[in-house]
Amino acid sequence: MARELKDLTEVMEAESARGVPSPDLLDGVRRRVRRGNRLRAAAAAFGVVLVAGAAFGIVQQQDGSARGRHALGPAPTMTGVVDQDFPDSAGRDGMQPLKEVRFSKLRAKGRFTVTPTGPFIGITLRCSGDFMVYQERERGVFDGGGCGKGSPDGNSTSVSKVTPGVPITIDAVAVPLKDGEQSPNALSSMAGIDRYLGSHGPMPGNWSVRVYSGRCDSDACTMLTRPPEQPKRLPVAGLKRLARVTGAADGNFRTVPLKEPGKSTRMRVTCVDGAAVAVVRIGGRTKIVDCESAESMGVVWDQDVEGGTNGIEMAVLPAEAGKVHGTGDAALAKLMNGVKPAGKWTLEVYTR
């Protein structure tokens, strides 16, 4: 039997009615759609955060140059260039040439290792300009001094007693002279130098460290090896003290006033921590006192002053300054050229 259009329409509507999803199913679909939209939005936002974080990390790396270097630890070191011809050069103070290391940067720490061949090592410096050079050897032995282009044969030798065959690592830093003069306290230890290097970038400058080793025949070596002398012990107990003063071994004269004029005096000079030689002026006379040999016991002597005196002039030099020949202001200043003050001294004056 033929079907009319209305019959087909009724069939289609009936079938469609049976295929309509339940309200619960539609709610579930809508929830899944909303959750998917939220996840896509969150993923897009997280991608922006990742990009920003990566850019921030790049900025941090670029900015963490000199200012942040110290926070990461000690300043990095440069190895320098070893002069292969140096071992064939002339010796110094009885020691033979061991190693010369050349550097081409200031405000950068150089590091190298040497193995002593004898009981002493001596270190000299060569610089293309007026620099301050600081060194630290193992066991915290720290030293510093000036180095100038006017000394083609190297500056005065600093000598240390060592154990032959035991390697020694040396850290060395050269800085412009003005930096050392403006920041003496900040550059008084390798930790302070690390902080200084963290805020000052490197700059060009040629300098080298020469190391000698062997047996030494200089006066400085003799002072390191000879047994302490036992000076004559004059008592000071019961004597009236006219003055007591302390100072640093910097080679500068200092006037010590007396409480009352002294004519027949007994004086005691004590030197510790590297102070070595005292130059005493009293009543027109000058006396050189090897105070380092007596250490904390002090050197005691009697000094008669014709007509009496109201004061005493006193200067003390560290061991590194070397042997004292002249006692004038200019002679002491020359000995202290490039030598860092070290040690303390005490002068006591008594009447007897």
Short mmCIF file of N, CA and C in Angstrom, two decimals, residues 109-277:
data_model
loop_
_atom_site.label_atom_id
_atom_site.label_comp_id
_atom_site.label_asym_id
_atom_site.label_seq_id
_atom_site.Cartn_x
_atom_site.Cartn_y
_atom_site.Cartn_z
N LYS A 109 93.03 36.46 39.48
CA LYS A 109 93.88 35.62 40.32
C LYS A 109 94.61 34.57 39.49
N GLY A 110 95.93 34.53 39.64
CA GLY A 110 96.73 33.50 39.01
C GLY A 110 97.09 32.41 40.01
N ARG A 111 97.20 31.19 39.54
CA ARG A 111 97.53 30.06 40.43
C ARG A 111 98.51 29.14 39.74
N PHE A 112 99.52 28.72 40.48
CA PHE A 112 100.47 27.74 39.95
C PHE A 112 101.09 26.99 41.12
N THR A 113 101.75 25.89 40.80
CA THR A 113 102.35 25.02 41.82
C THR A 113 103.83 24.83 41.52
N VAL A 114 104.64 24.87 42.58
CA VAL A 114 106.08 24.62 42.46
C VAL A 114 106.47 23.56 43.48
N THR A 115 107.55 22.86 43.17
CA THR A 115 108.08 21.86 44.10
C THR A 115 109.49 22.29 44.50
N PRO A 116 109.69 22.75 45.74
CA PRO A 116 111.01 23.24 46.16
C PRO A 116 112.07 22.16 46.03
N THR A 117 113.25 22.58 45.62
CA THR A 117 114.39 21.66 45.52
C THR A 117 115.35 21.79 46.70
N GLY A 118 115.08 22.74 47.59
CA GLY A 118 115.93 22.97 48.75
C GLY A 118 115.12 23.48 49.92
N PRO A 119 115.78 23.85 51.00
CA PRO A 119 115.06 24.26 52.22
C PRO A 119 114.46 25.66 52.16
N PHE A 120 114.70 26.41 51.07
CA PHE A 120 114.17 27.76 50.96
C PHE A 120 113.55 27.95 49.58
N ILE A 121 112.57 28.86 49.51
CA ILE A 121 112.13 29.40 48.23
C ILE A 121 112.21 30.92 48.33
N GLY A 122 112.58 31.54 47.22
CA GLY A 122 112.61 32.99 47.12
C GLY A 122 111.72 33.42 45.96
N ILE A 123 110.95 34.48 46.15
CA ILE A 123 110.01 34.94 45.13
C ILE A 123 110.33 36.39 44.77
N THR A 124 110.49 36.65 43.48
CA THR A 124 110.64 38.02 42.99
C THR A 124 109.55 38.29 41.96
N LEU A 125 109.28 39.57 41.73
CA LEU A 125 108.19 39.99 40.85
C LEU A 125 108.74 40.86 39.72
N ARG A 126 108.12 40.77 38.56
CA ARG A 126 108.43 41.64 37.43
C ARG A 126 107.12 42.19 36.90
N CYS A 127 107.05 43.50 36.70
CA CYS A 127 105.80 44.14 36.29
C CYS A 127 106.06 45.15 35.18
N SER A 128 105.11 45.27 34.25
CA SER A 128 105.22 46.23 33.15
C SER A 128 104.78 47.62 33.56
N GLY A 129 104.16 47.75 34.73
CA GLY A 129 103.72 49.04 35.26
C GLY A 129 103.86 49.05 36.76
N ASP A 130 103.32 50.10 37.39
CA ASP A 130 103.36 50.19 38.85
C ASP A 130 102.14 49.50 39.43
N PHE A 131 102.35 48.29 39.95
CA PHE A 131 101.27 47.46 40.46
C PHE A 131 101.53 47.09 41.92
N MET A 132 100.50 46.61 42.57
CA MET A 132 100.62 45.91 43.84
C MET A 132 100.35 44.45 43.57
N VAL A 133 101.21 43.57 44.08
CA VAL A 133 101.05 42.14 43.86
C VAL A 133 100.89 41.46 45.21
N TYR A 134 99.84 40.64 45.32
CA TYR A 134 99.55 39.93 46.56
C TYR A 134 99.66 38.43 46.30
N GLN A 135 100.26 37.72 47.27
CA GLN A 135 100.47 36.28 47.12
C GLN A 135 99.98 35.57 48.37
N GLU A 136 99.46 34.39 48.17
CA GLU A 136 99.13 33.52 49.30
C GLU A 136 99.65 32.13 49.00
N ARG A 137 100.48 31.63 49.90
CA ARG A 137 100.97 30.27 49.78
C ARG A 137 100.19 29.39 50.74
N GLU A 138 100.34 28.11 50.60
CA GLU A 138 99.62 27.17 51.47
C GLU A 138 99.93 27.45 52.94
N ARG A 139 99.01 27.03 53.77
CA ARG A 139 99.04 27.29 55.22
C ARG A 139 98.78 28.76 55.52
N GLY A 140 98.16 29.48 54.58
CA GLY A 140 97.73 30.85 54.85
C GLY A 140 98.83 31.86 54.91
N VAL A 141 100.01 31.59 54.30
CA VAL A 141 101.10 32.56 54.30
C VAL A 141 100.77 33.63 53.26
N PHE A 142 100.44 34.85 53.72
CA PHE A 142 99.99 35.93 52.83
C PHE A 142 101.04 37.03 52.80
N ASP A 143 101.27 37.58 51.62
CA ASP A 143 102.30 38.58 51.45
C ASP A 143 101.87 39.54 50.35
N GLY A 144 102.30 40.78 50.43
CA GLY A 144 101.97 41.75 49.40
C GLY A 144 103.02 42.84 49.34
N GLY A 145 103.19 43.41 48.15
CA GLY A 145 104.18 44.47 48.01
C GLY A 145 104.10 45.11 46.64
N GLY A 146 104.79 46.22 46.50
CA GLY A 146 104.79 46.94 45.23
C GLY A 146 105.69 46.30 44.21
N CYS A 147 105.37 46.51 42.95
CA CYS A 147 106.15 45.97 41.85
C CYS A 147 106.12 47.01 40.74
N GLY A 148 107.29 47.47 40.30
CA GLY A 148 107.32 48.55 39.32
C GLY A 148 108.15 48.22 38.11
N LYS A 149 107.85 48.90 37.00
CA LYS A 149 108.58 48.68 35.77
C LYS A 149 110.01 49.21 35.86
N GLY A 150 110.31 49.99 36.91
CA GLY A 150 111.67 50.51 37.08
C GLY A 150 112.64 49.50 37.64
N SER A 151 112.18 48.27 37.90
CA SER A 151 113.06 47.22 38.44
C SER A 151 113.12 46.07 37.44
N PRO A 152 113.92 46.19 36.37
CA PRO A 152 113.94 45.16 35.34
C PRO A 152 114.45 43.81 35.82
N ASP A 153 115.24 43.80 36.89
CA ASP A 153 115.77 42.54 37.40
C ASP A 153 114.87 41.93 38.48
N GLY A 154 113.71 42.51 38.68
CA GLY A 154 112.81 42.00 39.69
C GLY A 154 112.97 42.74 41.00
N ASN A 155 111.91 42.84 41.75
CA ASN A 155 111.95 43.50 43.05
C ASN A 155 112.62 42.60 44.08
N SER A 156 112.80 43.13 45.29
CA SER A 156 113.51 42.39 46.33
C SER A 156 112.85 41.03 46.57
N THR A 157 113.69 40.07 46.94
CA THR A 157 113.23 38.70 47.10
C THR A 157 112.63 38.49 48.49
N SER A 158 111.42 37.89 48.52
CA SER A 158 110.85 37.46 49.80
C SER A 158 111.17 35.98 49.97
N VAL A 159 111.72 35.62 51.11
CA VAL A 159 112.24 34.28 51.33
C VAL A 159 111.40 33.56 52.37
N SER A 160 111.19 32.26 52.15
CA SER A 160 110.46 31.43 53.11
C SER A 160 111.18 30.10 53.28
N LYS A 161 111.09 29.57 54.48
CA LYS A 161 111.65 28.24 54.74
C LYS A 161 110.59 27.20 54.40
N VAL A 162 110.98 26.17 53.64
CA VAL A 162 110.03 25.18 53.15
C VAL A 162 110.61 23.78 53.31
N THR A 163 109.81 22.78 52.93
CA THR A 163 110.26 21.38 52.96
C THR A 163 110.58 20.94 51.54
N PRO A 164 111.81 20.56 51.26
CA PRO A 164 112.17 20.14 49.89
C PRO A 164 111.30 18.98 49.43
N GLY A 165 110.87 19.03 48.16
CA GLY A 165 110.10 17.95 47.57
C GLY A 165 108.61 18.00 47.82
N VAL A 166 108.15 18.90 48.67
CA VAL A 166 106.72 19.01 48.97
C VAL A 166 106.13 20.15 48.12
N PRO A 167 105.21 19.87 47.20
CA PRO A 167 104.67 20.91 46.32
C PRO A 167 103.98 22.03 47.10
N ILE A 168 104.07 23.23 46.56
CA ILE A 168 103.44 24.41 47.16
C ILE A 168 102.61 25.10 46.08
N THR A 169 101.36 25.37 46.39
CA THR A 169 100.49 26.09 45.47
C THR A 169 100.45 27.56 45.86
N ILE A 170 100.64 28.42 44.88
CA ILE A 170 100.71 29.87 45.11
C ILE A 170 99.58 30.55 44.36
N ASP A 171 98.79 31.35 45.05
CA ASP A 171 97.81 32.24 44.43
C ASP A 171 98.40 33.64 44.40
N ALA A 172 98.29 34.31 43.27
CA ALA A 172 98.86 35.65 43.14
C ALA A 172 97.90 36.54 42.35
N VAL A 173 97.83 37.80 42.78
CA VAL A 173 96.94 38.78 42.13
C VAL A 173 97.71 40.09 42.00
N ALA A 174 97.65 40.70 40.84
CA ALA A 174 98.22 42.03 40.62
C ALA A 174 97.09 43.02 40.39
N VAL A 175 97.19 44.18 41.03
CA VAL A 175 96.18 45.22 40.88
C VAL A 175 96.90 46.54 40.60
N PRO A 176 96.22 47.50 39.99
CA PRO A 176 96.85 48.82 39.82
C PRO A 176 97.27 49.40 41.16
N LEU A 177 98.35 50.13 41.18
CA LEU A 177 98.88 50.67 42.42
C LEU A 177 97.84 51.50 43.16
N LYS A 178 97.05 52.27 42.43
CA LYS A 178 96.05 53.14 43.08
C LYS A 178 95.01 52.32 43.83
N ASP A 179 94.68 51.11 43.33
CA ASP A 179 93.72 50.26 44.02
C ASP A 179 94.27 49.81 45.37
N GLY A 180 95.56 49.42 45.38
CA GLY A 180 96.17 48.98 46.62
C GLY A 180 96.30 50.10 47.63
N GLU A 181 96.55 51.33 47.14
CA GLU A 181 96.69 52.47 48.05
C GLU A 181 95.34 52.91 48.61
N GLN A 182 94.28 52.76 47.81
CA GLN A 182 92.97 53.22 48.25
C GLN A 182 92.25 52.18 49.11
N SER A 183 92.60 50.90 48.99
CA SER A 183 91.90 49.85 49.73
C SER A 183 92.86 48.94 50.47
N PRO A 184 93.73 49.48 51.35
CA PRO A 184 94.73 48.62 52.00
C PRO A 184 94.11 47.57 52.91
N ASN A 185 93.03 47.92 53.61
CA ASN A 185 92.42 46.96 54.53
C ASN A 185 91.66 45.88 53.77
N ALA A 186 90.97 46.26 52.68
CA ALA A 186 90.20 45.30 51.91
C ALA A 186 91.09 44.27 51.23
N LEU A 187 92.35 44.62 50.98
CA LEU A 187 93.26 43.72 50.28
C LEU A 187 94.31 43.12 51.21
N SER A 188 93.94 42.92 52.45
CA SER A 188 94.90 42.41 53.44
C SER A 188 94.80 40.90 53.63
N SER A 189 93.94 40.23 52.86
CA SER A 189 93.82 38.77 52.92
C SER A 189 93.28 38.29 51.59
N MET A 190 93.44 36.99 51.30
CA MET A 190 92.94 36.48 50.04
C MET A 190 91.41 36.47 50.01
N ALA A 191 90.77 36.32 51.17
CA ALA A 191 89.30 36.41 51.20
C ALA A 191 88.85 37.81 50.83
N GLY A 192 89.55 38.82 51.33
CA GLY A 192 89.22 40.19 50.96
C GLY A 192 89.48 40.45 49.48
N ILE A 193 90.54 39.85 48.94
CA ILE A 193 90.83 40.01 47.51
C ILE A 193 89.74 39.36 46.67
N ASP A 194 89.22 38.19 47.11
CA ASP A 194 88.12 37.56 46.38
C ASP A 194 86.91 38.50 46.31
N ARG A 195 86.63 39.18 47.42
CA ARG A 195 85.51 40.13 47.41
C ARG A 195 85.80 41.30 46.47
N TYR A 196 87.05 41.76 46.50
CA TYR A 196 87.45 42.86 45.61
C TYR A 196 87.31 42.45 44.14
N LEU A 197 87.75 41.23 43.80
CA LEU A 197 87.65 40.77 42.42
C LEU A 197 86.21 40.60 41.99
N GLY A 198 85.31 40.34 42.95
CA GLY A 198 83.91 40.20 42.61
C GLY A 198 83.26 41.49 42.17
N SER A 199 83.87 42.63 42.46
CA SER A 199 83.28 43.92 42.09
C SER A 199 84.18 44.74 41.16
N HIS A 200 85.32 44.18 40.75
CA HIS A 200 86.21 44.87 39.83
C HIS A 200 86.58 43.90 38.70
N GLY A 201 86.28 44.29 37.49
CA GLY A 201 86.57 43.44 36.36
C GLY A 201 88.04 43.43 36.00
N PRO A 202 88.50 42.40 35.30
CA PRO A 202 89.91 42.32 34.91
C PRO A 202 90.26 43.38 33.88
N MET A 203 91.57 43.69 33.78
CA MET A 203 92.06 44.65 32.82
C MET A 203 93.45 44.21 32.36
N PRO A 204 93.90 44.65 31.19
CA PRO A 204 95.20 44.21 30.69
C PRO A 204 96.36 44.69 31.56
N GLY A 205 97.39 43.90 31.67
CA GLY A 205 98.59 44.26 32.42
C GLY A 205 99.51 43.06 32.51
N ASN A 206 100.78 43.24 32.19
CA ASN A 206 101.73 42.12 32.18
C ASN A 206 102.57 42.11 33.45
N TRP A 207 102.67 40.95 34.06
CA TRP A 207 103.46 40.78 35.27
C TRP A 207 103.82 39.30 35.40
N SER A 208 104.83 39.01 36.19
CA SER A 208 105.24 37.62 36.35
C SER A 208 105.76 37.39 37.76
N VAL A 209 105.74 36.14 38.16
CA VAL A 209 106.26 35.69 39.45
C VAL A 209 107.42 34.73 39.19
N ARG A 210 108.58 35.04 39.76
CA ARG A 210 109.75 34.19 39.63
C ARG A 210 110.03 33.49 40.95
N VAL A 211 110.25 32.19 40.90
CA VAL A 211 110.49 31.41 42.11
C VAL A 211 111.87 30.76 42.02
N TYR A 212 112.64 30.93 43.08
CA TYR A 212 113.96 30.30 43.21
C TYR A 212 113.90 29.32 44.38
N SER A 213 114.78 28.33 44.37
CA SER A 213 114.81 27.38 45.49
C SER A 213 116.22 26.82 45.65
N GLY A 214 116.48 26.33 46.85
CA GLY A 214 117.77 25.75 47.17
C GLY A 214 118.26 26.24 48.52
N ARG A 215 119.56 26.25 48.69
CA ARG A 215 120.15 26.79 49.92
C ARG A 215 120.37 28.28 49.72
N CYS A 216 120.10 29.04 50.74
CA CYS A 216 120.11 30.50 50.63
C CYS A 216 121.24 31.08 51.47
N ASP A 217 121.92 32.12 50.92
CA ASP A 217 123.02 32.73 51.66
C ASP A 217 122.76 34.20 52.00
N SER A 218 121.50 34.64 51.91
CA SER A 218 121.20 36.04 52.24
C SER A 218 121.01 36.21 53.74
N ASP A 219 121.04 37.46 54.20
CA ASP A 219 120.82 37.73 55.62
C ASP A 219 119.43 37.31 56.06
N ALA A 220 118.45 37.47 55.16
CA ALA A 220 117.08 37.08 55.52
C ALA A 220 117.00 35.60 55.82
N CYS A 221 117.71 34.78 55.05
CA CYS A 221 117.72 33.33 55.30
C CYS A 221 118.42 33.00 56.60
N THR A 222 119.50 33.74 56.88
CA THR A 222 120.23 33.51 58.13
C THR A 222 119.34 33.77 59.34
N MET A 223 118.53 34.82 59.25
CA MET A 223 117.64 35.13 60.36
C MET A 223 116.56 34.07 60.54
N LEU A 224 116.21 33.37 59.44
CA LEU A 224 115.19 32.33 59.53
C LEU A 224 115.72 31.04 60.15
N THR A 225 117.04 30.82 60.07
CA THR A 225 117.59 29.53 60.49
C THR A 225 118.38 29.57 61.78
N ARG A 226 118.94 30.71 62.12
CA ARG A 226 119.81 30.72 63.30
C ARG A 226 118.99 30.59 64.58
N PRO A 227 119.53 29.92 65.59
CA PRO A 227 118.80 29.81 66.86
C PRO A 227 118.73 31.17 67.55
N PRO A 228 117.66 31.42 68.26
CA PRO A 228 117.53 32.71 68.95
C PRO A 228 118.66 32.93 69.94
N GLU A 229 119.22 34.11 69.88
CA GLU A 229 120.26 34.46 70.84
C GLU A 229 119.64 34.76 72.20
N GLN A 230 120.38 34.48 73.22
CA GLN A 230 119.90 34.76 74.57
C GLN A 230 120.55 36.06 75.04
N PRO A 231 119.85 37.17 74.92
CA PRO A 231 120.46 38.44 75.31
C PRO A 231 120.65 38.52 76.83
N LYS A 232 121.55 39.38 77.20
CA LYS A 232 121.79 39.60 78.61
C LYS A 232 120.52 40.12 79.27
N ARG A 233 120.14 39.46 80.35
CA ARG A 233 118.89 39.80 81.00
C ARG A 233 119.15 40.79 82.14
N LEU A 234 118.81 42.04 81.90
CA LEU A 234 118.90 43.06 82.94
C LEU A 234 117.52 43.24 83.56
N PRO A 235 117.43 43.21 84.87
CA PRO A 235 116.12 43.30 85.51
C PRO A 235 115.52 44.71 85.40
N VAL A 236 114.21 44.76 85.32
CA VAL A 236 113.49 46.05 85.32
C VAL A 236 112.55 46.14 86.51
N ALA A 237 112.40 45.04 87.23
CA ALA A 237 111.52 45.06 88.40
C ALA A 237 112.04 46.06 89.43
N GLY A 238 111.12 46.85 89.96
CA GLY A 238 111.47 47.82 90.98
C GLY A 238 111.95 49.15 90.45
N LEU A 239 112.15 49.26 89.14
CA LEU A 239 112.59 50.53 88.56
C LEU A 239 111.39 51.40 88.19
N LYS A 240 111.60 52.70 88.27
CA LYS A 240 110.54 53.64 87.92
C LYS A 240 110.43 53.73 86.40
N ARG A 241 109.21 53.54 85.92
CA ARG A 241 109.02 53.56 84.47
C ARG A 241 108.71 54.98 84.00
N LEU A 242 109.46 55.41 82.99
CA LEU A 242 109.27 56.75 82.44
C LEU A 242 108.38 56.77 81.20
N ALA A 243 108.27 55.65 80.51
CA ALA A 243 107.44 55.61 79.31
C ALA A 243 107.18 54.17 78.90
N ARG A 244 106.03 53.97 78.27
CA ARG A 244 105.71 52.68 77.65
C ARG A 244 104.82 52.96 76.45
N VAL A 245 105.22 52.50 75.26
CA VAL A 245 104.48 52.79 74.05
C VAL A 245 104.59 51.60 73.10
N THR A 246 103.55 51.39 72.31
CA THR A 246 103.55 50.31 71.31
C THR A 246 103.29 50.90 69.93
N GLY A 247 103.67 50.16 68.90
CA GLY A 247 103.45 50.63 67.53
C GLY A 247 103.59 49.51 66.54
N ALA A 248 103.40 49.86 65.26
CA ALA A 248 103.52 48.89 64.17
C ALA A 248 104.90 49.01 63.52
N ALA A 249 105.40 47.90 63.00
CA ALA A 249 106.71 47.89 62.34
C ALA A 249 106.53 48.41 60.91
N ASP A 250 106.53 49.74 60.78
CA ASP A 250 106.31 50.37 59.48
C ASP A 250 107.49 51.22 59.02
N GLY A 251 108.60 51.24 59.80
CA GLY A 251 109.79 51.99 59.40
C GLY A 251 109.73 53.48 59.67
N ASN A 252 108.64 53.98 60.24
CA ASN A 252 108.50 55.41 60.52
C ASN A 252 108.95 55.74 61.94
N PHE A 253 109.68 56.83 62.09
CA PHE A 253 110.10 57.25 63.42
C PHE A 253 108.93 57.86 64.19
N ARG A 254 108.93 57.57 65.47
CA ARG A 254 107.90 58.08 66.37
C ARG A 254 108.58 58.61 67.63
N THR A 255 108.18 59.79 68.06
CA THR A 255 108.77 60.38 69.26
C THR A 255 108.02 59.89 70.49
N VAL A 256 108.77 59.34 71.44
CA VAL A 256 108.21 58.83 72.69
C VAL A 256 108.59 59.80 73.81
N PRO A 257 107.63 60.57 74.34
CA PRO A 257 107.96 61.50 75.44
C PRO A 257 108.15 60.75 76.75
N LEU A 258 109.02 61.27 77.61
CA LEU A 258 109.26 60.70 78.93
C LEU A 258 108.52 61.50 80.00
N LYS A 259 108.10 60.84 81.06
CA LYS A 259 107.37 61.51 82.14
C LYS A 259 108.24 62.56 82.82
N GLU A 260 109.53 62.31 82.86
CA GLU A 260 110.49 63.25 83.43
C GLU A 260 111.82 63.06 82.71
N PRO A 261 112.69 64.06 82.70
CA PRO A 261 113.96 63.93 81.96
C PRO A 261 114.75 62.71 82.44
N GLY A 262 115.25 61.94 81.49
CA GLY A 262 116.02 60.75 81.81
C GLY A 262 117.49 60.96 81.52
N LYS A 263 118.33 60.55 82.44
CA LYS A 263 119.78 60.67 82.26
C LYS A 263 120.44 59.30 82.25
N SER A 264 120.08 58.48 83.20
CA SER A 264 120.59 57.12 83.26
C SER A 264 119.38 56.19 83.13
N THR A 265 119.22 55.60 81.96
CA THR A 265 117.99 54.86 81.65
C THR A 265 118.29 53.39 81.37
N ARG A 266 117.27 52.59 81.54
CA ARG A 266 117.29 51.18 81.14
C ARG A 266 116.08 50.98 80.22
N MET A 267 116.33 50.47 79.04
CA MET A 267 115.27 50.36 78.05
C MET A 267 115.07 48.90 77.64
N ARG A 268 113.82 48.60 77.31
CA ARG A 268 113.48 47.25 76.83
C ARG A 268 112.60 47.39 75.59
N VAL A 269 113.02 46.70 74.52
CA VAL A 269 112.27 46.67 73.26
C VAL A 269 111.82 45.24 73.00
N THR A 270 110.54 45.07 72.76
CA THR A 270 109.97 43.76 72.47
C THR A 270 109.33 43.79 71.09
N CYS A 271 109.64 42.80 70.26
CA CYS A 271 109.10 42.72 68.90
C CYS A 271 108.41 41.37 68.70
N VAL A 272 107.22 41.38 68.12
CA VAL A 272 106.48 40.14 67.86
C VAL A 272 105.82 40.22 66.49
N ASP A 273 105.37 39.04 66.01
CA ASP A 273 104.56 38.93 64.78
C ASP A 273 105.25 39.50 63.54
N GLY A 274 106.56 39.40 63.45
CA GLY A 274 107.25 39.83 62.24
C GLY A 274 108.03 41.11 62.36
N ALA A 275 107.82 41.89 63.44
CA ALA A 275 108.67 43.06 63.68
C ALA A 275 110.08 42.56 63.99
N ALA A 276 111.11 43.18 63.36
CA ALA A 276 112.44 42.55 63.42
C ALA A 276 113.54 43.44 63.96
N VAL A 277 113.66 44.66 63.45
CA VAL A 277 114.81 45.51 63.78
C VAL A 277 114.31 46.87 64.24
#
